[in-house]
CSV table of C-alpha atoms in Angstrom, one decimal:
chain,number,residue,atom,x,y,z
A,1,MET,CA,67.7,96.1,24.6
A,2,LEU,CA,64.3,94.7,25.1
A,3,ASN,CA,61.9,93.8,22.3
A,4,LEU,CA,58.7,95.8,22.5
A,5,GLY,CA,55.2,95.1,21.4
A,6,ILE,CA,52.5,97.8,21.5
A,7,ILE,CA,48.8,98.1,21.7
A,8,GLY,CA,47.5,101.5,20.7
A,9,THR,CA,48.9,103.4,17.7
A,10,ASN,CA,48.5,107.0,18.9
A,11,TRP,CA,50.8,109.9,19.6
A,12,ILE,CA,51.7,108.8,23.1
A,13,THR,CA,52.7,105.3,21.8
A,14,SER,CA,54.9,107.0,19.2
A,15,GLN,CA,56.5,109.1,22.0
A,16,PHE,CA,57.2,106.0,24.1
A,17,VAL,CA,58.6,104.0,21.1
A,18,ASN,CA,60.9,106.9,20.2
A,19,ALA,CA,62.0,107.3,23.9
A,20,GLY,CA,62.9,103.6,24.1
A,21,LYS,CA,64.9,103.9,20.8
A,22,GLU,CA,66.7,107.1,22.0
A,23,ASN,CA,68.3,105.4,25.0
A,24,ALA,CA,68.5,101.9,23.5
A,25,ALA,CA,66.1,100.6,26.1
A,26,PHE,CA,63.5,99.1,23.7
A,27,THR,CA,63.2,98.3,20.1
A,28,LEU,CA,59.7,98.0,18.5
A,29,THR,CA,59.2,94.5,17.1
A,30,ALA,CA,55.4,93.9,17.2
A,31,VAL,CA,52.4,96.1,16.6
A,32,TYR,CA,48.8,95.2,17.4
A,33,SER,CA,46.0,97.2,15.8
A,34,ARG,CA,42.4,96.5,14.8
A,35,THR,CA,43.5,97.1,11.2
A,36,LEU,CA,46.6,96.0,9.3
A,37,ALA,CA,46.9,99.3,7.5
A,38,LYS,CA,47.0,101.3,10.7
A,39,ALA,CA,49.6,99.0,12.2
A,40,GLN,CA,51.8,99.3,9.2
A,41,GLN,CA,51.3,103.1,9.0
A,42,PHE,CA,52.4,103.4,12.7
A,43,ALA,CA,55.5,101.2,12.2
A,44,GLU,CA,56.5,103.3,9.2
A,45,SER,CA,56.1,106.5,11.2
A,46,VAL,CA,58.6,105.3,13.8
A,47,ALA,CA,61.0,103.8,11.3
A,48,ARG,CA,60.3,100.2,12.2
A,49,PRO,CA,58.6,98.8,9.0
A,50,ASP,CA,60.1,95.4,9.7
A,51,ALA,CA,58.0,94.9,12.9
A,52,ALA,CA,55.5,92.1,13.0
A,53,PHE,CA,51.9,93.1,12.6
A,54,PHE,CA,48.8,91.6,14.3
A,55,THR,CA,45.1,92.3,14.1
A,56,ASP,CA,44.2,89.4,16.5
A,57,LEU,CA,45.0,89.9,20.2
A,58,THR,CA,45.4,86.2,20.9
A,59,ASP,CA,47.9,85.8,18.1
A,60,PHE,CA,49.7,88.9,19.3
A,61,PHE,CA,50.3,87.6,22.8
A,62,ALA,CA,51.2,84.1,21.5
A,63,SER,CA,54.0,85.6,19.4
A,64,ASP,CA,57.6,85.3,20.5
A,65,THR,CA,58.6,88.5,18.7
A,66,PHE,CA,58.5,90.7,21.9
A,67,ASP,CA,59.2,90.5,25.6
A,68,VAL,CA,57.4,93.6,26.9
A,69,VAL,CA,54.1,95.1,25.9
A,70,TYR,CA,53.2,98.8,26.1
A,71,ILE,CA,49.4,99.2,26.5
A,72,ALA,CA,48.0,102.6,25.4
A,73,SER,CA,44.5,101.5,24.4
A,74,PRO,CA,41.3,103.1,25.8
A,75,ASN,CA,41.2,103.0,29.6
A,76,SER,CA,38.5,100.4,29.9
A,77,LEU,CA,40.5,97.8,27.9
A,78,HIS,CA,43.7,98.0,30.0
A,79,LYS,CA,42.7,95.3,32.5
A,80,GLU,CA,41.8,92.6,30.1
A,81,GLN,CA,44.9,93.3,27.9
A,82,ALA,CA,47.2,93.4,30.9
A,83,ILE,CA,46.0,90.1,32.3
A,84,LYS,CA,46.4,88.4,28.8
A,85,ALA,CA,49.9,89.8,28.7
A,86,ILE,CA,50.8,88.5,32.1
A,87,GLU,CA,49.4,85.1,31.4
A,88,ALA,CA,51.4,85.0,28.1
A,89,GLY,CA,54.6,85.7,30.0
A,90,LYS,CA,55.0,89.3,28.8
A,91,HIS,CA,56.2,92.2,31.0
A,92,VAL,CA,53.6,95.0,31.1
A,93,ILE,CA,53.8,98.7,30.8
A,94,VAL,CA,50.4,100.3,30.9
A,95,GLU,CA,49.5,103.9,30.3
A,96,LYS,CA,47.9,105.9,33.2
A,97,PRO,CA,45.3,105.5,34.4
A,98,ALA,CA,46.1,101.8,34.6
A,99,PHE,CA,42.7,100.5,35.5
A,100,SER,CA,39.1,101.7,36.0
A,101,ASN,CA,38.7,100.7,39.6
A,102,PRO,CA,40.2,98.8,42.6
A,103,ALA,CA,38.3,95.6,41.5
A,104,GLU,CA,40.2,95.6,38.2
A,105,PHE,CA,43.4,96.4,39.9
A,106,LYS,CA,43.0,93.4,42.2
A,107,GLU,CA,42.5,91.1,39.2
A,108,VAL,CA,45.8,92.2,37.8
A,109,LYS,CA,47.6,91.9,41.1
A,110,ASP,CA,46.2,88.4,41.4
A,111,ALA,CA,47.5,87.5,38.0
A,112,LEU,CA,51.0,89.0,38.9
A,113,ALA,CA,51.0,86.8,42.1
A,114,GLU,CA,50.6,83.7,39.9
A,115,HIS,CA,53.3,84.9,37.5
A,116,ASP,CA,55.9,86.3,39.9
A,117,ASP,CA,58.6,86.6,37.2
A,118,ILE,CA,56.6,89.2,35.4
A,119,PHE,CA,57.2,93.0,35.7
A,120,TYR,CA,54.3,95.5,35.7
A,121,PHE,CA,54.6,99.3,35.6
A,122,GLU,CA,52.2,102.1,35.2
A,123,ALA,CA,53.6,104.8,32.9
A,124,ALA,CA,53.4,108.0,34.9
A,125,ARG,CA,56.2,109.7,33.0
A,126,HIS,CA,56.3,113.0,35.0
A,127,ILE,CA,57.4,111.4,38.2
A,128,PHE,CA,60.6,110.2,36.5
A,129,ASP,CA,61.4,113.7,35.2
A,130,PRO,CA,64.7,115.2,36.7
A,131,ASN,CA,62.8,118.3,37.7
A,132,PHE,CA,60.2,116.3,39.6
A,133,GLN,CA,63.1,114.8,41.6
A,134,VAL,CA,64.3,118.4,42.2
A,135,VAL,CA,60.9,119.1,43.7
A,136,GLU,CA,61.0,116.0,45.8
A,137,ARG,CA,64.3,116.9,47.3
A,138,LYS,CA,63.3,120.5,48.0
A,139,LEU,CA,60.0,119.4,49.5
A,140,ALA,CA,61.9,117.1,51.8
A,141,GLU,CA,64.0,120.0,53.1
A,142,LEU,CA,60.8,122.0,53.8
A,143,GLU,CA,59.2,119.1,55.5
A,144,ALA,CA,62.2,118.6,57.7
A,145,LYS,CA,61.7,122.2,58.9
A,146,GLY,CA,58.0,121.4,59.5
A,147,SER,CA,56.9,124.4,57.5
A,148,VAL,CA,54.8,122.8,54.7
A,149,ASN,CA,51.2,123.9,55.0
A,150,GLY,CA,49.5,123.0,51.7
A,151,ALA,CA,49.7,122.9,47.9
A,152,THR,CA,47.9,123.6,44.7
A,153,ILE,CA,48.5,121.3,41.7
A,154,SER,CA,47.0,122.5,38.4
A,155,TYR,CA,46.8,121.0,35.0
A,156,MET,CA,44.0,122.1,32.7
A,157,LYS,CA,44.0,121.9,28.9
A,158,TYR,CA,41.2,122.5,26.5
A,159,SER,CA,40.5,119.4,24.5
A,160,SER,CA,39.6,119.6,20.8
A,161,ARG,CA,37.6,116.4,21.4
A,162,TYR,CA,35.3,118.5,23.6
A,163,ASP,CA,34.2,120.2,20.4
A,164,ASN,CA,33.0,116.8,19.3
A,165,VAL,CA,31.0,116.5,22.5
A,166,LEU,CA,29.4,119.9,21.9
A,167,ALA,CA,28.5,118.6,18.4
A,168,GLY,CA,26.6,115.7,19.9
A,169,GLU,CA,29.3,113.0,19.6
A,170,GLU,CA,30.8,110.8,22.4
A,171,PRO,CA,34.6,110.4,22.0
A,172,ASN,CA,36.2,107.6,24.0
A,173,ILE,CA,37.9,110.1,26.4
A,174,PHE,CA,34.4,111.6,27.2
A,175,SER,CA,32.7,108.2,27.5
A,176,THR,CA,31.7,106.2,30.6
A,177,LYS,CA,32.0,103.0,28.5
A,178,PHE,CA,35.7,103.7,28.0
A,179,SER,CA,36.3,105.0,31.6
A,180,GLY,CA,37.0,108.5,30.4
A,181,GLY,CA,36.6,112.0,31.8
A,182,ALA,CA,38.9,114.8,33.0
A,183,LEU,CA,40.0,113.1,36.2
A,184,GLN,CA,41.1,109.9,34.4
A,185,ASP,CA,42.7,111.6,31.4
A,186,ILE,CA,44.4,114.7,32.8
A,187,GLY,CA,43.7,114.8,36.6
A,188,VAL,CA,45.7,111.6,36.9
A,189,TYR,CA,48.8,113.7,36.5
A,190,ALA,CA,47.8,115.8,39.5
A,191,VAL,CA,46.8,112.8,41.6
A,192,TYR,CA,50.1,111.0,40.8
A,193,GLY,CA,52.1,114.1,41.6
A,194,ALA,CA,50.3,114.6,44.9
A,195,LEU,CA,50.6,111.0,46.1
A,196,ARG,CA,54.3,110.8,45.1
A,197,LEU,CA,55.0,114.0,46.9
A,198,PHE,CA,52.7,113.9,50.0
A,199,GLY,CA,51.6,110.3,50.3
A,200,THR,CA,48.1,108.9,50.5
A,201,PRO,CA,45.5,111.4,51.8
A,202,ASP,CA,43.2,110.7,54.7
A,203,LYS,CA,40.1,111.8,52.8
A,204,VAL,CA,39.2,113.1,49.4
A,205,HIS,CA,36.5,115.4,47.9
A,206,TYR,CA,35.7,116.0,44.3
A,207,PHE,CA,33.6,118.9,42.9
A,208,ALA,CA,33.1,118.0,39.3
A,209,ASP,CA,31.6,119.9,36.3
A,210,MET,CA,29.9,117.2,34.3
A,211,ALA,CA,29.7,116.7,30.5
A,212,ARG,CA,26.4,115.6,29.0
A,213,THR,CA,28.0,112.2,28.3
A,214,GLY,CA,28.1,111.3,32.0
A,215,VAL,CA,31.8,111.9,32.8
A,216,ASP,CA,33.5,114.9,34.4
A,217,ALA,CA,34.7,117.6,32.1
A,218,LYS,CA,36.5,119.8,34.6
A,219,GLY,CA,36.8,119.8,38.4
A,220,THR,CA,38.4,120.6,41.7
A,221,ALA,CA,39.6,117.9,44.0
A,222,ILE,CA,40.7,118.4,47.6
A,223,LEU,CA,42.9,115.9,49.4
A,224,ASP,CA,42.9,116.0,53.2
A,225,TYR,CA,46.2,115.4,55.0
A,226,PRO,CA,46.7,115.6,58.8
A,227,ASP,CA,48.1,119.1,58.8
A,228,TYR,CA,47.0,120.7,55.5
A,229,HIS,CA,45.0,120.3,52.3
A,230,VAL,CA,46.2,119.8,48.7
A,231,THR,CA,44.0,121.2,46.0
A,232,LEU,CA,44.0,119.8,42.5
A,233,LEU,CA,42.6,121.8,39.6
A,234,PHE,CA,42.2,120.0,36.2
A,235,GLY,CA,39.9,119.8,33.2
A,236,LYS,CA,39.5,119.4,29.5
A,237,THR,CA,37.0,122.2,28.8
A,238,ALA,CA,39.2,125.2,29.6
A,239,GLN,CA,42.8,126.3,29.2
A,240,SER,CA,44.6,127.2,32.4
A,241,TYR,CA,48.0,128.8,33.0
A,242,VAL,CA,47.9,128.4,36.8
A,243,PRO,CA,51.2,126.9,38.0
A,244,THR,CA,51.7,124.2,40.7
A,245,GLU,CA,52.7,125.6,44.1
A,246,ILE,CA,53.8,124.1,47.4
A,247,TYR,CA,53.3,126.4,50.4
A,248,ALA,CA,55.7,126.5,53.4
A,249,GLY,CA,54.7,129.6,55.3
A,250,LYS,CA,56.9,132.4,54.0
A,251,GLU,CA,58.4,130.1,51.4
A,252,THR,CA,56.9,128.8,48.2
A,253,LEU,CA,58.1,126.1,45.8
A,254,TRP,CA,56.8,126.9,42.3
A,255,VAL,CA,56.5,124.6,39.2
A,256,ASP,CA,55.3,125.7,35.8
A,257,SER,CA,53.3,122.5,35.2
A,258,ILE,CA,53.0,119.2,37.1
A,259,ALA,CA,53.0,117.5,33.7
A,260,THR,CA,55.8,119.2,31.8
A,261,LEU,CA,58.1,120.4,34.6
A,262,ASP,CA,60.0,122.8,32.4
A,263,ALA,CA,60.7,125.3,35.3
A,264,VAL,CA,61.1,125.0,39.1
A,265,ARG,CA,61.6,128.0,41.3
A,266,PHE,CA,62.0,128.5,45.0
A,267,TYR,CA,60.8,131.8,46.6
A,268,PRO,CA,62.4,132.1,50.0
A,269,ASP,CA,60.6,135.1,51.3
A,270,TYR,CA,57.1,136.5,50.5
A,271,ARG,CA,58.4,140.1,51.0
A,272,ALA,CA,60.7,139.8,48.0
A,273,LYS,CA,60.2,138.9,44.4
A,274,GLU,CA,63.6,137.2,44.0
A,275,TYR,CA,63.7,133.5,43.5
A,276,THR,CA,66.2,130.7,43.1
A,277,ASP,CA,66.0,128.9,39.8
A,278,LEU,CA,66.2,125.1,40.6
A,279,THR,CA,65.5,124.0,37.1
A,280,VAL,CA,67.7,121.3,35.6
A,281,SER,CA,67.9,120.1,32.0
A,282,HIS,CA,65.7,117.2,30.9
A,283,PRO,CA,65.2,115.2,27.7
A,284,GLU,CA,63.2,116.7,24.9
A,285,ASN,CA,61.2,113.5,24.8
A,286,PRO,CA,59.6,113.4,28.3
A,287,MET,CA,59.3,109.6,28.3
A,288,VAL,CA,63.1,108.9,28.0
A,289,ASN,CA,63.7,108.7,31.8
A,290,GLU,CA,60.8,106.3,32.5
A,291,ALA,CA,61.6,104.1,29.6
A,292,ASP,CA,65.2,103.8,30.8
A,293,PHE,CA,64.0,103.1,34.4
A,294,PHE,CA,61.6,100.3,33.3
A,295,ALA,CA,64.2,98.7,31.0
A,296,ARG,CA,66.9,98.7,33.7
A,297,ALA,CA,64.5,97.2,36.3
A,298,ILE,CA,63.5,94.4,33.9
A,299,GLU,CA,67.0,93.6,32.7
A,300,THR,CA,68.5,93.6,36.2
A,301,GLY,CA,65.5,91.8,37.8
A,302,ASP,CA,64.9,94.7,40.2
A,303,PHE,CA,61.6,93.6,41.7
A,304,ASP,CA,62.0,96.0,44.6
A,305,ALA,CA,61.8,98.9,42.2
A,306,MET,CA,58.7,97.4,40.7
A,307,GLN,CA,57.0,96.8,44.1
A,308,ASP,CA,57.7,100.4,45.1
A,309,LEU,CA,55.9,101.7,42.0
A,310,LEU,CA,53.2,99.0,42.3
A,311,VAL,CA,52.2,100.4,45.7
A,312,LEU,CA,52.0,103.9,44.3
A,313,SER,CA,50.0,102.7,41.3
A,314,HIS,CA,47.6,100.9,43.6
A,315,ASN,CA,47.2,104.0,45.8
A,316,VAL,CA,46.6,106.3,42.9
A,317,ASN,CA,43.9,103.9,41.6
A,318,GLU,CA,42.2,103.9,45.0
A,319,VAL,CA,42.2,107.7,45.2
A,320,LEU,CA,40.9,108.1,41.6
A,321,TYR,CA,38.1,105.7,42.4
A,322,ALA,CA,37.3,107.5,45.7
A,323,LEU,CA,37.2,110.9,43.9
A,324,ARG,CA,34.8,109.5,41.3
A,325,ARG,CA,32.6,108.0,44.0
A,326,ASN,CA,32.6,111.3,45.9
A,327,ALA,CA,31.3,113.0,42.7
A,328,GLY,CA,28.8,110.2,41.8
A,329,ILE,CA,30.5,109.3,38.6
A,330,GLU,CA,30.0,105.6,37.5
A,331,PHE,CA,31.7,103.8,34.7
A,332,THR,CA,30.4,100.8,32.8
A,333,ALA,CA,33.4,98.9,34.2
A,334,ASP,CA,32.2,99.5,37.7
A,335,ARG,CA,29.2,97.3,37.1
A,336,GLY,CA,31.4,94.2,36.6
């Protein structure tokens, strides 16, 4: 079991800590927060009151109380914190989206090159889900037949924080200063899913509905591949119930949600309503599989597994940036 330090005391951090505890992959031993009270409150909430608490980032990274850091701070802070972690000899797991732009990603890769014993992972939990792997296998069968001719990947959830925007406020997730917006926060699930399933597109287009804060609130992205297009629908200002579908002529591979993957169906013929249920069971905590994967890779020194995911993480970062550029969205981080 690896000792875990965390940055970010929100619900997703709690989910990761509990996932690591569930499969004995990680145990929480250090918490960084801007306030001591918040750090202590978080540790109590995950039954780790004996963890070490830090309100100074330098002291946190200088501590020998943990081996791996999980970073779930606002997006714009990921790069600086990841580099500090690497330089301190800590393995890094950073929540998606990892970094604001390719320039930040290059800085992190340069740091990794100088510390080649350090592991880095971007926490895209859904690609480790057993049902995502079901989709990958079925898609491979369809591709072998040469019948795949497009897909629609949808993930749209109304955000209560958009109510704050309407009230004249600027929450971090709707702020250019913190590298926010629908694409970064929720569209990243769709982009990760598309690139894992179909590879890197030749060209991208993004039609964004903008919030008054300067970030995208909802949008449609189109990824161009040699023989078809993949359409991504995502947003934080509407609630959608549209599923994800992969098209293969008369056949359709259907997923309830690219993020939750609770149901997978295969429709073999458009003339009939019958389908084959391909769904397999998966953990109640959706981060269990990724936590287990990261821990096993680190403990066994499997740098090949890291490199495979590093390439994907890099490509996702490039596509997110290209989509933003296509829509004319600029972050504070883009100015250097």
